[in-house]
PDB file of C-alpha atoms in Angstrom:
ATOM      1  CA  MET A   6       0.000   0.000   0.000  1.00  0.00           C
ATOM      2  CA  ILE A   7       1.241   3.495  -0.815  1.00  0.00           C
ATOM      3  CA  SER A   8      -0.012   6.842   0.442  1.00  0.00           C
ATOM      4  CA  ILE A   9      -0.056  10.170  -1.345  1.00  0.00           C
ATOM      5  CA  VAL A  10      -0.466  13.199   0.894  1.00  0.00           C
ATOM      6  CA  ASP A  11      -1.246  16.712  -0.305  1.00  0.00           C
ATOM      7  CA  CYS A  12      -0.746  18.856   2.781  1.00  0.00           C
ATOM      8  CA  GLY A  13      -1.493  22.564   2.643  1.00  0.00           C
ATOM      9  CA  SER A  14      -1.502  25.085   5.454  1.00  0.00           C
ATOM     10  CA  THR A  15      -5.282  24.792   5.871  1.00  0.00           C
ATOM     11  CA  LYS A  16      -6.112  21.182   5.033  1.00  0.00           C
ATOM     12  CA  ALA A  17      -4.503  17.924   3.967  1.00  0.00           C
ATOM     13  CA  GLU A  18      -5.754  15.071   1.793  1.00  0.00           C
ATOM     14  CA  TRP A  19      -4.479  11.542   2.450  1.00  0.00           C
ATOM     15  CA  VAL A  20      -5.033   8.881  -0.216  1.00  0.00           C
ATOM     16  CA  PHE A  21      -4.083   5.223   0.289  1.00  0.00           C
ATOM     17  CA  LEU A  22      -3.651   3.046  -2.801  1.00  0.00           C
ATOM     18  CA  GLU A  23      -3.394  -0.662  -3.474  1.00  0.00           C
ATOM     19  CA  GLY A  24      -1.966  -0.771  -6.973  1.00  0.00           C
ATOM     20  CA  ASP A  25      -3.964   1.880  -8.856  1.00  0.00           C
ATOM     21  CA  LYS A  26      -7.070   1.497  -6.676  1.00  0.00           C
ATOM     22  CA  ILE A  27      -7.953   4.005  -3.957  1.00  0.00           C
ATOM     23  CA  VAL A  28      -8.767   2.070  -0.773  1.00  0.00           C
ATOM     24  CA  GLU A  29      -8.956   4.942   1.722  1.00  0.00           C
ATOM     25  CA  ARG A  30      -9.229   8.713   1.449  1.00  0.00           C
ATOM     26  CA  TYR A  31      -9.265  11.234   4.300  1.00  0.00           C
ATOM     27  CA  VAL A  32      -9.216  14.988   4.828  1.00  0.00           C
ATOM     28  CA  THR A  33      -7.532  16.430   7.930  1.00  0.00           C
ATOM     29  CA  ASN A  34      -6.331  19.785   9.168  1.00  0.00           C
ATOM     30  CA  GLY A  35      -3.328  21.137   7.332  1.00  0.00           C
ATOM     31  CA  PHE A  36       0.216  21.717   8.518  1.00  0.00           C
ATOM     32  CA  ASN A  37       3.100  23.995   7.612  1.00  0.00           C
ATOM     33  CA  PRO A  38       6.446  23.484   9.387  1.00  0.00           C
ATOM     34  CA  ASN A  39       7.275  27.168   8.957  1.00  0.00           C
ATOM     35  CA  PHE A  40       4.447  28.163  11.312  1.00  0.00           C
ATOM     36  CA  CYS A  41       3.409  25.021  13.223  1.00  0.00           C
ATOM     37  CA  ASP A  42       5.010  22.910  15.915  1.00  0.00           C
ATOM     38  CA  ILE A  43       6.266  19.739  14.230  1.00  0.00           C
ATOM     39  CA  ASN A  44       4.309  17.673  16.750  1.00  0.00           C
ATOM     40  CA  LEU A  45       1.090  18.854  15.122  1.00  0.00           C
ATOM     41  CA  LEU A  46       1.957  16.656  12.139  1.00  0.00           C
ATOM     42  CA  SER A  47       2.337  13.710  14.500  1.00  0.00           C
ATOM     43  CA  SER A  48      -1.157  14.350  15.881  1.00  0.00           C
ATOM     44  CA  ILE A  49      -2.599  14.562  12.362  1.00  0.00           C
ATOM     45  CA  ALA A  50      -0.895  11.325  11.279  1.00  0.00           C
ATOM     46  CA  LEU A  51      -2.117   9.537  14.412  1.00  0.00           C
ATOM     47  CA  GLU A  52      -5.625  10.760  13.570  1.00  0.00           C
ATOM     48  CA  ILE A  53      -5.266   8.939  10.246  1.00  0.00           C
ATOM     49  CA  ILE A  54      -4.169   5.756  12.022  1.00  0.00           C
ATOM     50  CA  SER A  55      -7.257   5.978  14.225  1.00  0.00           C
ATOM     51  CA  GLN A  56      -9.392   5.748  11.060  1.00  0.00           C
ATOM     52  CA  ASN A  57      -8.587   2.028  10.682  1.00  0.00           C
ATOM     53  CA  VAL A  58      -5.530   2.650   8.521  1.00  0.00           C
ATOM     54  CA  ASN A  59      -2.959  -0.042   9.279  1.00  0.00           C
ATOM     55  CA  ASN A  60       0.340   1.812   9.504  1.00  0.00           C
ATOM     56  CA  LYS A  61       2.256  -1.457   9.113  1.00  0.00           C
ATOM     57  CA  ASP A  62       0.891  -1.941   5.585  1.00  0.00           C
ATOM     58  CA  ALA A  63       2.171   1.342   4.148  1.00  0.00           C
ATOM     59  CA  VAL A  64       5.346   0.674   2.171  1.00  0.00           C
ATOM     60  CA  LYS A  65       5.710   4.096   0.555  1.00  0.00           C
ATOM     61  CA  ILE A  66       4.635   7.602   1.600  1.00  0.00           C
ATOM     62  CA  PHE A  67       4.762  10.454  -0.914  1.00  0.00           C
ATOM     63  CA  PHE A  68       4.229  13.593   1.154  1.00  0.00           C
ATOM     64  CA  TYR A  69       3.838  16.957  -0.615  1.00  0.00           C
ATOM     65  CA  GLY A  70       3.644  19.826   1.825  1.00  0.00           C
ATOM     66  CA  SER A  71       3.513  23.581   2.241  1.00  0.00           C
ATOM     67  CA  GLY A  72       6.777  24.766   3.769  1.00  0.00           C
ATOM     68  CA  CYS A  73       8.625  21.653   2.574  1.00  0.00           C
ATOM     69  CA  GLY A  74      10.916  23.500   0.213  1.00  0.00           C
ATOM     70  CA  SER A  75      13.818  23.566   2.687  1.00  0.00           C
ATOM     71  CA  THR A  76      16.044  20.633   3.604  1.00  0.00           C
ATOM     72  CA  ASP A  77      15.553  21.273   7.325  1.00  0.00           C
ATOM     73  CA  ASN A  78      11.760  21.065   7.078  1.00  0.00           C
ATOM     74  CA  VAL A  79      11.943  17.995   4.841  1.00  0.00           C
ATOM     75  CA  ALA A  80      14.103  16.252   7.439  1.00  0.00           C
ATOM     76  CA  LYS A  81      11.707  17.136  10.278  1.00  0.00           C
ATOM     77  CA  VAL A  82       8.666  15.874   8.388  1.00  0.00           C
ATOM     78  CA  LYS A  83      10.439  12.650   7.438  1.00  0.00           C
ATOM     79  CA  VAL A  84      11.304  11.891  11.052  1.00  0.00           C
ATOM     80  CA  ILE A  85       7.690  12.297  12.193  1.00  0.00           C
ATOM     81  CA  LEU A  86       6.232  10.195   9.374  1.00  0.00           C
ATOM     82  CA  LYS A  87       8.837   7.431   9.809  1.00  0.00           C
ATOM     83  CA  GLU A  88       7.958   7.187  13.490  1.00  0.00           C
ATOM     84  CA  ILE A  89       4.334   6.412  12.634  1.00  0.00           C
ATOM     85  CA  PHE A  90       4.567   4.627   9.268  1.00  0.00           C
ATOM     86  CA  TYR A  91       7.617   2.702  10.397  1.00  0.00           C
ATOM     87  CA  ASN A  92       7.640   0.148   7.554  1.00  0.00           C
ATOM     88  CA  ALA A  93       7.412   2.752   4.817  1.00  0.00           C
ATOM     89  CA  ASP A  94       9.949   4.570   2.716  1.00  0.00           C
ATOM     90  CA  VAL A  95       9.096   8.251   3.095  1.00  0.00           C
ATOM     91  CA  GLU A  96       9.642  10.846   0.390  1.00  0.00           C
ATOM     92  CA  VAL A  97       8.896  14.499   1.185  1.00  0.00           C
ATOM     93  CA  TYR A  98       8.461  17.124  -1.506  1.00  0.00           C
ATOM     94  CA  SER A  99       7.336  20.738  -1.733  1.00  0.00           C
ATOM     95  CA  ASP A 100       3.714  21.563  -2.537  1.00  0.00           C
ATOM     96  CA  ILE A 101       4.825  23.261  -5.749  1.00  0.00           C
ATOM     97  CA  LEU A 102       6.180  19.930  -7.031  1.00  0.00           C
ATOM     98  CA  ALA A 103       2.745  18.431  -6.308  1.00  0.00           C
ATOM     99  CA  SER A 104       1.247  20.988  -8.676  1.00  0.00           C
ATOM    100  CA  CYS A 105       3.843  20.075 -11.330  1.00  0.00           C
ATOM    101  CA  HIS A 106       3.109  16.361 -11.121  1.00  0.00           C
ATOM    102  CA  ALA A 107      -0.663  16.868 -10.968  1.00  0.00           C
ATOM    103  CA  LEU A 108      -0.978  19.518 -13.688  1.00  0.00           C
ATOM    104  CA  LEU A 109       1.839  18.708 -16.090  1.00  0.00           C
ATOM    105  CA  GLY A 110       2.868  15.083 -15.540  1.00  0.00           C
ATOM    106  CA  SER A 111       5.819  14.642 -17.874  1.00  0.00           C
ATOM    107  CA  GLU A 112       5.130  17.817 -19.893  1.00  0.00           C
ATOM    108  CA  SER A 113       6.950  21.112 -19.446  1.00  0.00           C
ATOM    109  CA  GLY A 114       5.170  24.274 -18.379  1.00  0.00           C
ATOM    110  CA  ILE A 115       4.388  26.659 -15.555  1.00  0.00           C
ATOM    111  CA  ALA A 116       2.659  25.216 -12.494  1.00  0.00           C
ATOM    112  CA  SER A 117       1.067  27.600 -10.031  1.00  0.00           C
ATOM    113  CA  ILE A 118      -0.562  27.411  -6.617  1.00  0.00           C
ATOM    114  CA  LEU A 119      -3.292  29.798  -5.506  1.00  0.00           C
ATOM    115  CA  GLY A 120      -4.657  28.646  -2.183  1.00  0.00           C
ATOM    116  CA  THR A 121      -4.042  29.939   1.332  1.00  0.00           C
ATOM    117  CA  GLY A 122      -0.597  30.860  -0.004  1.00  0.00           C
ATOM    118  CA  SER A 123       0.785  31.090  -3.531  1.00  0.00           C
ATOM    119  CA  ASN A 124       3.736  29.908  -5.562  1.00  0.00           C
ATOM    120  CA  ALA A 125       4.805  29.193  -9.143  1.00  0.00           C
ATOM    121  CA  CYS A 126       7.611  27.487 -11.020  1.00  0.00           C
ATOM    122  CA  PHE A 127       8.741  26.382 -14.453  1.00  0.00           C
ATOM    123  CA  TYR A 128       8.819  22.585 -14.719  1.00  0.00           C
ATOM    124  CA  ASP A 129      10.819  20.948 -17.524  1.00  0.00           C
ATOM    125  CA  GLY A 130       8.896  17.673 -17.422  1.00  0.00           C
ATOM    126  CA  GLU A 131      11.234  16.032 -14.930  1.00  0.00           C
ATOM    127  CA  LYS A 132      12.247  18.644 -12.396  1.00  0.00           C
ATOM    128  CA  ILE A 133      11.656  22.231 -11.342  1.00  0.00           C
ATOM    129  CA  ALA A 134      13.954  24.283 -13.547  1.00  0.00           C
ATOM    130  CA  GLU A 135      13.140  27.691 -12.060  1.00  0.00           C
ATOM    131  CA  ASN A 136      11.192  28.860  -9.022  1.00  0.00           C
ATOM    132  CA  ALA A 137       9.349  32.137  -8.688  1.00  0.00           C
ATOM    133  CA  THR A 138      10.536  34.234  -5.772  1.00  0.00           C
ATOM    134  CA  SER A 139       8.500  33.377  -2.678  1.00  0.00           C
ATOM    135  CA  LEU A 140       8.560  35.719   0.314  1.00  0.00           C
ATOM    136  CA  GLY A 141       5.788  34.249   2.467  1.00  0.00           C
ATOM    137  CA  PHE A 142       2.512  35.759   3.566  1.00  0.00           C
ATOM    138  CA  ILE A 143       3.870  38.994   5.085  1.00  0.00           C
ATOM    139  CA  LEU A 144       5.889  40.170   2.073  1.00  0.00           C
ATOM    140  CA  GLY A 145       4.563  37.953  -0.707  1.00  0.00           C
ATOM    141  CA  ASP A 146       1.966  35.254  -1.427  1.00  0.00           C
ATOM    142  CA  GLU A 147       0.514  37.458  -4.160  1.00  0.00           C
ATOM    143  CA  GLY A 148      -2.870  36.296  -5.443  1.00  0.00           C
ATOM    144  CA  SER A 149      -3.435  33.945  -2.530  1.00  0.00           C
ATOM    145  CA  GLY A 150      -6.404  33.689  -0.186  1.00  0.00           C
ATOM    146  CA  CYS A 151      -4.236  35.364   2.435  1.00  0.00           C
ATOM    147  CA  HIS A 152      -3.447  38.253   0.063  1.00  0.00           C
ATOM    148  CA  ILE A 153      -7.117  38.725  -0.827  1.00  0.00           C
ATOM    149  CA  GLY A 154      -8.205  38.440   2.816  1.00  0.00           C
ATOM    150  CA  LYS A 155      -5.550  40.898   3.936  1.00  0.00           C
ATOM    151  CA  LYS A 156      -6.792  43.467   1.411  1.00  0.00           C
ATOM    152  CA  ILE A 157     -10.420  42.987   2.489  1.00  0.00           C
ATOM    153  CA  ALA A 158      -9.606  43.353   6.190  1.00  0.00           C
ATOM    154  CA  HIS A 159      -7.469  46.399   5.410  1.00  0.00           C
ATOM    155  CA  ASP A 160     -10.253  48.124   3.476  1.00  0.00           C
ATOM    156  CA  TYR A 161     -12.880  47.257   6.067  1.00  0.00           C
ATOM    157  CA  PHE A 162     -10.996  48.905   8.914  1.00  0.00           C
ATOM    158  CA  TYR A 163      -9.840  51.891   6.861  1.00  0.00           C
ATOM    159  CA  GLY A 164     -13.390  52.473   5.679  1.00  0.00           C
ATOM    160  CA  THR A 165     -12.630  52.207   1.957  1.00  0.00           C
ATOM    161  CA  MET A 166     -14.842  49.173   1.410  1.00  0.00           C
ATOM    162  CA  PRO A 167     -18.246  50.116  -0.069  1.00  0.00           C
ATOM    163  CA  ASP A 168     -20.845  50.686   2.668  1.00  0.00           C
ATOM    164  CA  GLU A 169     -23.142  47.863   1.589  1.00  0.00           C
ATOM    165  CA  LEU A 170     -20.322  45.322   1.705  1.00  0.00           C
ATOM    166  CA  ARG A 171     -18.913  46.818   4.890  1.00  0.00           C
ATOM    167  CA  GLN A 172     -22.245  46.223   6.652  1.00  0.00           C
ATOM    168  CA  LYS A 173     -22.362  42.633   5.376  1.00  0.00           C
ATOM    169  CA  PHE A 174     -18.784  42.017   6.527  1.00  0.00           C
ATOM    170  CA  GLU A 175     -19.530  43.464   9.981  1.00  0.00           C
ATOM    171  CA  ALA A 176     -22.641  41.307  10.375  1.00  0.00           C
ATOM    172  CA  GLU A 177     -20.827  38.147   9.316  1.00  0.00           C
ATOM    173  CA  TYR A 178     -17.570  38.495  11.248  1.00  0.00           C
ATOM    174  CA  ARG A 179     -18.158  40.917  14.134  1.00  0.00           C
ATOM    175  CA  LEU A 180     -14.445  41.609  13.889  1.00  0.00           C
ATOM    176  CA  THR A 181     -12.793  44.184  16.139  1.00  0.00           C
ATOM    177  CA  ARG A 182      -9.435  45.796  15.606  1.00  0.00           C
ATOM    178  CA  ASN A 183      -8.089  44.179  18.775  1.00  0.00           C
ATOM    179  CA  THR A 184      -9.131  40.724  17.593  1.00  0.00           C
ATOM    180  CA  LEU A 185      -7.558  41.329  14.196  1.00  0.00           C
ATOM    181  CA  ILE A 186      -4.241  42.396  15.754  1.00  0.00           C
ATOM    182  CA  GLU A 187      -4.302  39.444  18.162  1.00  0.00           C
ATOM    183  CA  LYS A 188      -4.985  36.906  15.402  1.00  0.00           C
ATOM    184  CA  VAL A 189      -2.460  38.330  12.952  1.00  0.00           C
ATOM    185  CA  TYR A 190       0.436  38.995  15.313  1.00  0.00           C
ATOM    186  CA  LYS A 191       0.021  36.394  18.054  1.00  0.00           C
ATOM    187  CA  SER A 192      -1.811  33.366  16.642  1.00  0.00           C
ATOM    188  CA  PRO A 193       0.183  30.363  15.313  1.00  0.00           C
ATOM    189  CA  GLN A 194      -1.294  30.499  11.792  1.00  0.00           C
ATOM    190  CA  PRO A 195      -2.143  34.091  10.850  1.00  0.00           C
ATOM    191  CA  SER A 196      -2.131  33.326   7.117  1.00  0.00           C
ATOM    192  CA  ARG A 197      -4.995  30.881   7.576  1.00  0.00           C
ATOM    193  CA  PHE A 198      -6.936  33.482   9.566  1.00  0.00           C
ATOM    194  CA  LEU A 199      -6.457  36.161   6.898  1.00  0.00           C
ATOM    195  CA  ALA A 200      -7.316  33.713   4.121  1.00  0.00           C
ATOM    196  CA  SER A 201     -10.666  33.040   5.804  1.00  0.00           C
ATOM    197  CA  PHE A 202     -11.844  36.444   4.526  1.00  0.00           C
ATOM    198  CA  ALA A 203     -11.424  35.241   0.939  1.00  0.00           C
ATOM    199  CA  LYS A 204     -14.649  33.309   1.555  1.00  0.00           C
ATOM    200  CA  PHE A 205     -16.403  36.675   1.913  1.00  0.00           C
ATOM    201  CA  ALA A 206     -14.979  37.698  -1.453  1.00  0.00           C
ATOM    202  CA  GLY A 207     -16.242  34.456  -2.962  1.00  0.00           C
ATOM    203  CA  GLU A 208     -19.753  35.162  -1.675  1.00  0.00           C
ATOM    204  CA  ASN A 209     -19.802  38.594  -3.326  1.00  0.00           C
ATOM    205  CA  THR A 210     -18.135  38.138  -6.706  1.00  0.00           C
ATOM    206  CA  ALA A 211     -20.902  40.089  -8.459  1.00  0.00           C
ATOM    207  CA  ASN A 212     -19.777  43.243  -6.638  1.00  0.00           C
ATOM    208  CA  GLN A 213     -17.355  45.396  -8.641  1.00  0.00           C
ATOM    209  CA  TYR A 214     -15.269  46.151  -5.553  1.00  0.00           C
ATOM    210  CA  ILE A 215     -14.623  42.430  -5.045  1.00  0.00           C
ATOM    211  CA  ILE A 216     -13.829  41.965  -8.729  1.00  0.00           C
ATOM    212  CA  ASP A 217     -11.321  44.825  -8.502  1.00  0.00           C
ATOM    213  CA  VAL A 218      -9.685  43.499  -5.308  1.00  0.00           C
ATOM    214  CA  VAL A 219      -9.316  39.948  -6.599  1.00  0.00           C
ATOM    215  CA  SER A 220      -8.142  41.160 -10.019  1.00  0.00           C
ATOM    216  CA  SER A 221      -5.511  43.357  -8.385  1.00  0.00           C
ATOM    217  CA  CYS A 222      -4.217  40.411  -6.348  1.00  0.00           C
ATOM    218  CA  PHE A 223      -4.116  38.141  -9.401  1.00  0.00           C
ATOM    219  CA  ASN A 224      -2.371  40.821 -11.474  1.00  0.00           C
ATOM    220  CA  ASP A 225       0.313  41.031  -8.780  1.00  0.00           C
ATOM    221  CA  PHE A 226       0.725  37.246  -8.946  1.00  0.00           C
ATOM    222  CA  ILE A 227       1.115  37.370 -12.721  1.00  0.00           C
ATOM    223  CA  LYS A 228       3.570  40.271 -12.497  1.00  0.00           C
ATOM    224  CA  TYR A 229       5.806  38.877  -9.757  1.00  0.00           C
ATOM    225  CA  CYS A 230       5.431  35.109 -10.133  1.00  0.00           C
ATOM    226  CA  ILE A 231       4.362  34.187 -13.682  1.00  0.00           C
ATOM    227  CA  ASN A 232       6.033  36.754 -15.945  1.00  0.00           C
ATOM    228  CA  PRO A 233       9.570  36.297 -14.529  1.00  0.00           C
ATOM    229  CA  LEU A 234       9.395  32.613 -15.550  1.00  0.00           C
ATOM    230  CA  GLY A 235       9.168  33.538 -19.232  1.00  0.00           C
ATOM    231  CA  LYS A 236       6.562  33.179 -21.955  1.00  0.00           C
ATOM    232  CA  CYS A 237       4.818  29.814 -21.797  1.00  0.00           C
ATOM    233  CA  GLU A 238       1.720  28.327 -23.450  1.00  0.00           C
ATOM    234  CA  ASN A 239       1.271  25.584 -20.874  1.00  0.00           C
ATOM    235  CA  ILE A 240       0.137  27.218 -17.604  1.00  0.00           C
ATOM    236  CA  GLY A 241      -1.858  25.433 -14.934  1.00  0.00           C
ATOM    237  CA  PHE A 242      -3.209  26.280 -11.482  1.00  0.00           C
ATOM    238  CA  VAL A 243      -4.126  24.302  -8.403  1.00  0.00           C
ATOM    239  CA  GLY A 244      -5.817  25.600  -5.276  1.00  0.00           C
ATOM    240  CA  SER A 245      -9.183  26.657  -3.954  1.00  0.00           C
ATOM    241  CA  VAL A 246      -8.621  30.347  -4.764  1.00  0.00           C
ATOM    242  CA  ALA A 247      -7.732  29.614  -8.409  1.00  0.00           C
ATOM    243  CA  TYR A 248     -10.724  27.287  -8.659  1.00  0.00           C
ATOM    244  CA  HIS A 249     -13.390  29.477  -7.044  1.00  0.00           C
ATOM    245  CA  PHE A 250     -12.239  32.714  -8.713  1.00  0.00           C
ATOM    246  CA  GLN A 251     -11.310  31.145 -12.039  1.00  0.00           C
ATOM    247  CA  ASP A 252     -13.464  33.491 -14.133  1.00  0.00           C
ATOM    248  CA  ILE A 253     -11.603  36.502 -12.762  1.00  0.00           C
ATOM    249  CA  LEU A 254      -8.269  34.699 -13.014  1.00  0.00           C
ATOM    250  CA  LYS A 255      -8.834  33.769 -16.670  1.00  0.00           C
ATOM    251  CA  LYS A 256      -9.766  37.358 -17.472  1.00  0.00           C
ATOM    252  CA  CYS A 257      -6.587  38.676 -15.836  1.00  0.00           C
ATOM    253  CA  LEU A 258      -4.495  36.179 -17.804  1.00  0.00           C
ATOM    254  CA  GLU A 259      -6.266  37.009 -21.078  1.00  0.00           C
ATOM    255  CA  ASN A 260      -5.603  40.714 -20.520  1.00  0.00           C
ATOM    256  CA  GLN A 261      -1.896  39.880 -20.533  1.00  0.00           C
ATOM    257  CA  ASN A 262      -2.104  37.478 -23.501  1.00  0.00           C
ATOM    258  CA  LEU A 263      -1.672  34.410 -21.324  1.00  0.00           C
ATOM    259  CA  ASN A 264      -3.778  31.260 -21.587  1.00  0.00           C
ATOM    260  CA  VAL A 265      -4.489  28.829 -18.794  1.00  0.00           C
ATOM    261  CA  LYS A 266      -4.730  25.147 -19.772  1.00  0.00           C
ATOM    262  CA  LYS A 267      -5.962  23.654 -16.526  1.00  0.00           C
ATOM    263  CA  ILE A 268      -7.363  24.790 -13.178  1.00  0.00           C
ATOM    264  CA  VAL A 269      -8.046  22.218 -10.455  1.00  0.00           C
ATOM    265  CA  LYS A 270      -9.141  22.694  -6.875  1.00  0.00           C
ATOM    266  CA  SER A 271      -6.877  19.979  -5.500  1.00  0.00           C
ATOM    267  CA  PRO A 272      -3.852  18.193  -6.973  1.00  0.00           C
ATOM    268  CA  THR A 273      -4.774  14.886  -5.319  1.00  0.00           C
ATOM    269  CA  ASP A 274      -6.501  13.191  -8.257  1.00  0.00           C
ATOM    270  CA  GLY A 275      -3.734  14.321 -10.587  1.00  0.00           C
ATOM    271  CA  LEU A 276      -1.148  12.879  -8.210  1.00  0.00           C
ATOM    272  CA  VAL A 277      -2.997   9.557  -8.129  1.00  0.00           C
ATOM    273  CA  ASP A 278      -2.918   9.481 -11.947  1.00  0.00           C
ATOM    274  CA  TYR A 279       0.751  10.452 -11.939  1.00  0.00           C
ATOM    275  CA  TYR A 280       1.773   7.558  -9.704  1.00  0.00           C
ATOM    276  CA  ALA A 281      -0.566   5.091 -11.460  1.00  0.00           C
ATOM    277  CA  LYS A 282       1.420   5.691 -14.668  1.00  0.00           C
ATOM    278  CA  ARG A 283       4.840   5.168 -13.076  1.00  0.00           C
TER     279      ARG A 283
END
């Protein structure tokens, strides 16, 4: 039995395969070693074991995770997973490589992530040839749910959000400045908190203000993450933000003479197909 794990900052999908057949599939809370105590991953993995998954039967774990672009984080994640799936070989990769395998397979192109965070790279069909610059949610993550949510919270408190939307936001969140500051500067996962406001944007996509905010965030992503990778006809996106705002995203790309070939909410099914063909 092998397991493929797509672990983002907000949620993780665990798929267990016998040959090319899915035998178990679970969704858990997400994990990012840049912001979370490594023991949280242990708790999540033990939650999977409690769902009647026999950890002795897993012979291979392919773990793709947010924050797993550094060797230190890869090593930490491997240790935790080996402790629990002790008979398995464990391979840990970055979430951006998951998007490459799921979107492009053995083809070359640009693979992008637009979820809680964001990222992009040029994939040559075998490996990542060039990464976009990634500065994290404070300085970067352009086009992400966090970026959109940050802009919405900013405009709400500065009073630049249209009155009708401002009243709807107030009624839905009852958010005070003190709570915002506490959650952003003192909570363990502020990016997830800020990204929660992207849901509000998704509920109001007919409003021109929302269209303008989301378009601005996507245009920043194209400017800072897509364009530096060079002209490419094969561009794909994974992530809930890309999926739910795909009409706006496609329009932003078209305005810059770029075409998107594929947008998927989750890379999991693409990863299953990728490993079924190996």
